[in-house]
Amino acid sequence: MSGLFEQVLGADRAKHIAYLSGPSFAKEVSAKVPTAVSAASDDLDVAKRVQSVFSTDYFRVYSCTDTMGVELGGALKNVIAIAAGISEGLGFGHNTRAALITRGLAEISRLGVSMGATPITFLGLSGLGDLVLTCTGDLSRNRSVGLRLGGGEKLKDILDSMKMVAEGVKTSLAAYKLSKIKNIDMPITKEVYLMLYEDKPPMESVRDLMGRGLKEEFRGFN
């Protein structure tokens, strides 16, 4: 969205916009459940002003200047949440979900850094925090879509029956295209795209992910 605002409003005005993101189901926030999020702006003073306005005794806001990282973390975690839901729908357990969250964060970070984000942002609330919530929470729309896909339902039937939007469906297409443009390895995102848009059977995706060539865990952000 920051790119769109810059195109429409111009760079000078866009610098004064802040983006609020992080692990926050609206239902829980409205019930005043303790919540923490990030407010990101290219201008730290703007981020701090938003931080001050939105912070309450149950809603804690942290300021940040990595707009790109906060935006990408908030969008790409939905793709991994679909994968987490699929794994649960297939009957897999906590081991699989933990692996998807961890390796999902790795590929989100690789793409983010290639687009100018700061690596440490993805360890924060709008990165790891939002990813954990969306992959594990029962209120997660994207996890729910994956859960039903893993259980054998068709994507069209799932989407037709939903009253809310599961953003990860369209984001998986955009993320897959970006990974090709940037030449970034995003195997989980690729398999989610293939399952959603090319009807690849989930168990086939599992076999392909687990059968990939062995690698070092920490390969930097390339």
mmCIF file of C-alpha atoms in Angstrom:
data_model
loop_
_atom_site.group_PDB
_atom_site.id
_atom_site.type_symbol
_atom_site.label_atom_id
_atom_site.label_comp_id
_atom_site.label_asym_id
_atom_site.label_seq_id
_atom_site.Cartn_x
_atom_site.Cartn_y
_atom_site.Cartn_z
ATOM 1 C CA MET A 1 0.000 0.000 0.000
ATOM 2 C CA SER A 2 2.865 2.403 0.656
ATOM 3 C CA GLY A 3 3.805 2.187 -3.024
ATOM 4 C CA LEU A 4 0.239 2.977 -4.090
ATOM 5 C CA PHE A 5 0.015 5.927 -1.699
ATOM 6 C CA GLU A 6 3.278 7.288 -3.062
ATOM 7 C CA GLN A 7 1.958 7.048 -6.621
ATOM 8 C CA VAL A 8 -1.333 8.753 -5.757
ATOM 9 C CA LEU A 9 -0.242 11.307 -3.150
ATOM 10 C CA GLY A 10 3.381 11.856 -4.059
ATOM 11 C CA ALA A 11 6.485 10.950 -2.085
ATOM 12 C CA ASP A 12 6.370 13.947 0.271
ATOM 13 C CA ARG A 13 2.844 13.247 1.506
ATOM 14 C CA ALA A 14 3.341 9.480 1.583
ATOM 15 C CA LYS A 15 6.149 9.913 4.101
ATOM 16 C CA HIS A 16 3.593 11.143 6.634
ATOM 17 C CA ILE A 17 1.499 7.961 6.520
ATOM 18 C CA ALA A 18 1.786 5.252 9.185
ATOM 19 C CA TYR A 19 0.841 1.581 8.992
ATOM 20 C CA LEU A 20 -0.532 -0.327 11.980
ATOM 21 C CA SER A 21 0.139 -4.059 11.861
ATOM 22 C CA GLY A 22 0.697 -7.008 14.135
ATOM 23 C CA PRO A 23 -0.923 -9.998 15.876
ATOM 24 C CA SER A 24 -4.401 -8.634 16.535
ATOM 25 C CA PHE A 25 -7.694 -10.390 15.903
ATOM 26 C CA ALA A 26 -10.279 -7.588 15.810
ATOM 27 C CA LYS A 27 -12.709 -9.586 17.955
ATOM 28 C CA GLU A 28 -10.172 -9.795 20.763
ATOM 29 C CA VAL A 29 -9.151 -6.135 20.480
ATOM 30 C CA SER A 30 -12.807 -5.082 20.730
ATOM 31 C CA ALA A 31 -13.066 -7.220 23.872
ATOM 32 C CA LYS A 32 -10.059 -5.326 25.293
ATOM 33 C CA VAL A 33 -7.829 -8.389 25.376
ATOM 34 C CA PRO A 34 -4.175 -7.279 25.926
ATOM 35 C CA THR A 35 -2.624 -6.834 22.463
ATOM 36 C CA ALA A 36 0.656 -5.468 21.046
ATOM 37 C CA VAL A 37 1.257 -4.219 17.489
ATOM 38 C CA SER A 38 3.672 -2.100 15.441
ATOM 39 C CA ALA A 39 3.147 1.356 13.946
ATOM 40 C CA ALA A 40 5.490 1.892 11.011
ATOM 41 C CA SER A 41 6.266 5.069 9.110
ATOM 42 C CA ASP A 42 9.202 6.364 7.102
ATOM 43 C CA ASP A 43 9.102 9.317 9.494
ATOM 44 C CA LEU A 44 9.772 8.172 13.070
ATOM 45 C CA ASP A 45 7.965 11.215 14.479
ATOM 46 C CA VAL A 46 4.813 10.170 12.611
ATOM 47 C CA ALA A 47 5.138 6.608 13.906
ATOM 48 C CA LYS A 48 5.505 7.913 17.458
ATOM 49 C CA ARG A 49 2.452 10.157 17.081
ATOM 50 C CA VAL A 50 0.373 7.178 15.955
ATOM 51 C CA GLN A 51 1.877 5.135 18.766
ATOM 52 C CA SER A 52 0.742 7.734 21.272
ATOM 53 C CA VAL A 53 -2.768 8.066 19.822
ATOM 54 C CA PHE A 54 -3.545 4.342 19.669
ATOM 55 C CA SER A 55 -1.871 3.080 22.857
ATOM 56 C CA THR A 56 -4.197 2.205 25.749
ATOM 57 C CA ASP A 57 -4.005 0.056 28.859
ATOM 58 C CA TYR A 58 -4.901 -3.005 26.735
ATOM 59 C CA PHE A 59 -3.504 -2.037 23.283
ATOM 60 C CA ARG A 60 0.268 -1.465 23.264
ATOM 61 C CA VAL A 61 1.894 0.044 20.168
ATOM 62 C CA TYR A 62 5.584 -0.029 19.259
ATOM 63 C CA SER A 63 7.055 2.465 16.766
ATOM 64 C CA CYS A 64 9.079 1.391 13.740
ATOM 65 C CA THR A 65 10.535 2.952 10.572
ATOM 66 C CA ASP A 66 10.650 -0.197 8.418
ATOM 67 C CA THR A 67 7.421 0.342 6.485
ATOM 68 C CA MET A 68 8.299 -2.243 3.847
ATOM 69 C CA GLY A 69 9.045 -4.952 6.393
ATOM 70 C CA VAL A 70 5.882 -4.315 8.393
ATOM 71 C CA GLU A 71 3.705 -4.354 5.268
ATOM 72 C CA LEU A 72 5.245 -7.518 3.854
ATOM 73 C CA GLY A 73 5.108 -9.345 7.171
ATOM 74 C CA GLY A 74 1.422 -8.537 7.490
ATOM 75 C CA ALA A 75 0.655 -9.772 3.979
ATOM 76 C CA LEU A 76 2.897 -12.804 3.517
ATOM 77 C CA LYS A 77 2.040 -14.457 6.843
ATOM 78 C CA ASN A 78 -1.401 -15.197 5.372
ATOM 79 C CA VAL A 79 0.154 -17.475 2.765
ATOM 80 C CA ILE A 80 1.984 -19.483 5.407
ATOM 81 C CA ALA A 81 -1.208 -19.637 7.482
ATOM 82 C CA ILE A 82 -2.962 -21.376 4.589
ATOM 83 C CA ALA A 83 -0.134 -23.918 4.533
ATOM 84 C CA ALA A 84 -0.441 -24.404 8.299
ATOM 85 C CA GLY A 85 -4.168 -24.980 7.941
ATOM 86 C CA ILE A 86 -3.645 -27.495 5.154
ATOM 87 C CA SER A 87 -1.188 -29.440 7.288
ATOM 88 C CA GLU A 88 -3.720 -29.596 10.108
ATOM 89 C CA GLY A 89 -6.473 -30.611 7.697
ATOM 90 C CA LEU A 90 -4.270 -33.464 6.520
ATOM 91 C CA GLY A 91 -3.984 -34.677 10.098
ATOM 92 C CA PHE A 92 -0.429 -33.559 10.765
ATOM 93 C CA GLY A 93 0.617 -32.351 14.212
ATOM 94 C CA HIS A 94 2.570 -29.717 16.059
ATOM 95 C CA ASN A 95 5.920 -30.723 14.528
ATOM 96 C CA THR A 96 4.695 -29.863 11.050
ATOM 97 C CA ARG A 97 3.149 -26.566 12.108
ATOM 98 C CA ALA A 98 6.323 -25.500 13.917
ATOM 99 C CA ALA A 99 8.382 -26.319 10.824
ATOM 100 C CA LEU A 100 6.040 -24.344 8.567
ATOM 101 C CA ILE A 101 6.107 -21.299 10.832
ATOM 102 C CA THR A 102 9.895 -21.339 11.113
ATOM 103 C CA ARG A 103 10.705 -22.016 7.491
ATOM 104 C CA GLY A 104 7.869 -19.753 6.390
ATOM 105 C CA LEU A 105 9.462 -16.914 8.333
ATOM 106 C CA ALA A 106 12.758 -17.647 6.595
ATOM 107 C CA GLU A 107 11.307 -17.242 3.114
ATOM 108 C CA ILE A 108 9.246 -14.194 4.087
ATOM 109 C CA SER A 109 12.460 -12.608 5.371
ATOM 110 C CA ARG A 110 14.380 -13.450 2.197
ATOM 111 C CA LEU A 111 11.790 -11.787 -0.012
ATOM 112 C CA GLY A 112 11.464 -8.834 2.350
ATOM 113 C CA VAL A 113 15.180 -8.120 2.454
ATOM 114 C CA SER A 114 15.345 -8.307 -1.345
ATOM 115 C CA MET A 115 12.726 -5.528 -1.414
ATOM 116 C CA GLY A 116 14.567 -3.303 1.032
ATOM 117 C CA ALA A 117 13.162 -4.403 4.395
ATOM 118 C CA THR A 118 15.291 -4.724 7.538
ATOM 119 C CA PRO A 119 15.858 -8.377 8.582
ATOM 120 C CA ILE A 120 15.165 -7.848 12.293
ATOM 121 C CA THR A 121 11.670 -6.510 11.538
ATOM 122 C CA PHE A 122 10.572 -10.055 10.729
ATOM 123 C CA LEU A 123 11.437 -11.142 14.262
ATOM 124 C CA GLY A 124 9.051 -8.543 15.653
ATOM 125 C CA LEU A 125 5.314 -8.221 16.159
ATOM 126 C CA SER A 126 4.453 -7.606 12.509
ATOM 127 C CA GLY A 127 6.627 -10.559 11.458
ATOM 128 C CA LEU A 128 6.959 -13.532 13.788
ATOM 129 C CA GLY A 129 4.194 -12.324 16.089
ATOM 130 C CA ASP A 130 1.575 -12.008 13.357
ATOM 131 C CA LEU A 131 2.762 -15.225 11.724
ATOM 132 C CA VAL A 132 2.329 -17.278 14.916
ATOM 133 C CA LEU A 133 -1.127 -15.842 15.554
ATOM 134 C CA THR A 134 -2.395 -16.425 12.030
ATOM 135 C CA CYS A 135 -0.996 -19.957 11.814
ATOM 136 C CA THR A 136 -2.408 -21.087 15.155
ATOM 137 C CA GLY A 137 -5.490 -19.007 15.983
ATOM 138 C CA ASP A 138 -8.988 -20.371 15.508
ATOM 139 C CA LEU A 139 -10.127 -16.912 14.358
ATOM 140 C CA SER A 140 -7.687 -16.950 11.416
ATOM 141 C CA ARG A 141 -9.571 -16.893 8.104
ATOM 142 C CA ASN A 142 -6.520 -18.033 6.146
ATOM 143 C CA ARG A 143 -5.812 -20.959 8.458
ATOM 144 C CA SER A 144 -9.489 -21.924 8.131
ATOM 145 C CA VAL A 145 -9.243 -21.968 4.335
ATOM 146 C CA GLY A 146 -6.204 -24.241 4.558
ATOM 147 C CA LEU A 147 -7.893 -26.481 7.105
ATOM 148 C CA ARG A 148 -10.804 -27.079 4.753
ATOM 149 C CA LEU A 149 -8.524 -27.562 1.747
ATOM 150 C CA GLY A 150 -6.531 -30.160 3.650
ATOM 151 C CA GLY A 151 -9.812 -31.839 4.528
ATOM 152 C CA GLY A 152 -10.626 -32.315 0.849
ATOM 153 C CA GLU A 153 -12.904 -29.373 0.012
ATOM 154 C CA LYS A 154 -12.507 -27.379 -3.198
ATOM 155 C CA LEU A 155 -11.226 -23.814 -3.027
ATOM 156 C CA LYS A 156 -14.200 -22.336 -4.905
ATOM 157 C CA ASP A 157 -16.669 -23.982 -2.547
ATOM 158 C CA ILE A 158 -14.733 -22.714 0.461
ATOM 159 C CA LEU A 159 -14.551 -19.119 -0.779
ATOM 160 C CA ASP A 160 -18.210 -19.107 -1.855
ATOM 161 C CA SER A 161 -19.247 -20.111 1.653
ATOM 162 C CA MET A 162 -17.190 -17.431 3.416
ATOM 163 C CA LYS A 163 -18.563 -14.045 4.462
ATOM 164 C CA MET A 164 -15.075 -12.592 5.015
ATOM 165 C CA VAL A 165 -11.982 -12.393 2.794
ATOM 166 C CA ALA A 166 -9.039 -14.748 3.166
ATOM 167 C CA GLU A 167 -6.314 -12.439 1.857
ATOM 168 C CA GLY A 168 -3.717 -15.182 1.560
ATOM 169 C CA VAL A 169 -5.416 -16.686 -1.490
ATOM 170 C CA LYS A 170 -4.617 -13.713 -3.720
ATOM 171 C CA THR A 171 -1.420 -12.896 -1.836
ATOM 172 C CA SER A 172 -0.020 -16.343 -2.660
ATOM 173 C CA LEU A 173 -0.253 -15.518 -6.363
ATOM 174 C CA ALA A 174 1.418 -12.120 -5.903
ATOM 175 C CA ALA A 175 4.122 -13.563 -3.641
ATOM 176 C CA TYR A 176 4.880 -16.387 -6.047
ATOM 177 C CA LYS A 177 5.247 -13.922 -8.940
ATOM 178 C CA LEU A 178 7.472 -11.658 -6.826
ATOM 179 C CA SER A 179 9.670 -14.588 -5.845
ATOM 180 C CA LYS A 180 10.194 -15.393 -9.530
ATOM 181 C CA ILE A 181 10.978 -11.764 -10.389
ATOM 182 C CA LYS A 182 13.392 -11.403 -7.455
ATOM 183 C CA ASN A 183 14.808 -14.928 -7.871
ATOM 184 C CA ILE A 184 14.078 -15.725 -4.211
ATOM 185 C CA ASP A 185 13.628 -19.306 -3.023
ATOM 186 C CA MET A 186 10.152 -19.575 -1.450
ATOM 187 C CA PRO A 187 9.238 -23.272 -1.536
ATOM 188 C CA ILE A 188 6.259 -23.127 0.847
ATOM 189 C CA THR A 189 4.760 -20.150 -0.960
ATOM 190 C CA LYS A 190 5.276 -21.921 -4.284
ATOM 191 C CA GLU A 191 3.435 -25.026 -3.097
ATOM 192 C CA VAL A 192 0.552 -22.975 -1.693
ATOM 193 C CA TYR A 193 0.276 -21.232 -5.057
ATOM 194 C CA LEU A 194 0.285 -24.587 -6.879
ATOM 195 C CA MET A 195 -2.384 -26.032 -4.598
ATOM 196 C CA LEU A 196 -4.631 -22.973 -4.925
ATOM 197 C CA TYR A 197 -4.186 -22.111 -8.581
ATOM 198 C CA GLU A 198 -3.162 -25.348 -10.277
ATOM 199 C CA ASP A 199 -5.099 -27.847 -8.143
ATOM 200 C CA LYS A 200 -2.005 -29.686 -7.016
ATOM 201 C CA PRO A 201 -2.951 -32.377 -4.459
ATOM 202 C CA PRO A 202 -1.835 -31.346 -0.951
ATOM 203 C CA MET A 203 -0.059 -34.640 -0.233
ATOM 204 C CA GLU A 204 1.950 -34.212 -3.437
ATOM 205 C CA SER A 205 3.053 -30.788 -2.218
ATOM 206 C CA VAL A 206 4.059 -32.305 1.111
ATOM 207 C CA ARG A 207 6.185 -34.947 -0.634
ATOM 208 C CA ASP A 208 7.833 -32.329 -2.841
ATOM 209 C CA LEU A 209 8.638 -30.060 0.113
ATOM 210 C CA MET A 210 10.057 -32.869 2.223
ATOM 211 C CA GLY A 211 11.973 -34.347 -0.723
ATOM 212 C CA ARG A 212 13.854 -31.197 -1.690
ATOM 213 C CA GLY A 213 17.651 -31.234 -1.727
ATOM 214 C CA LEU A 214 19.237 -30.930 1.713
ATOM 215 C CA LYS A 215 20.528 -27.471 2.677
ATOM 216 C CA GLU A 216 22.198 -25.526 5.457
ATOM 217 C CA GLU A 217 19.611 -23.990 7.765
ATOM 218 C CA PHE A 218 21.159 -20.515 7.813
ATOM 219 C CA ARG A 219 21.972 -19.371 4.303
ATOM 220 C CA GLY A 220 21.692 -15.636 4.816
ATOM 221 C CA PHE A 221 19.065 -13.761 2.843
ATOM 222 C CA ASN A 222 20.031 -14.820 -0.669
#
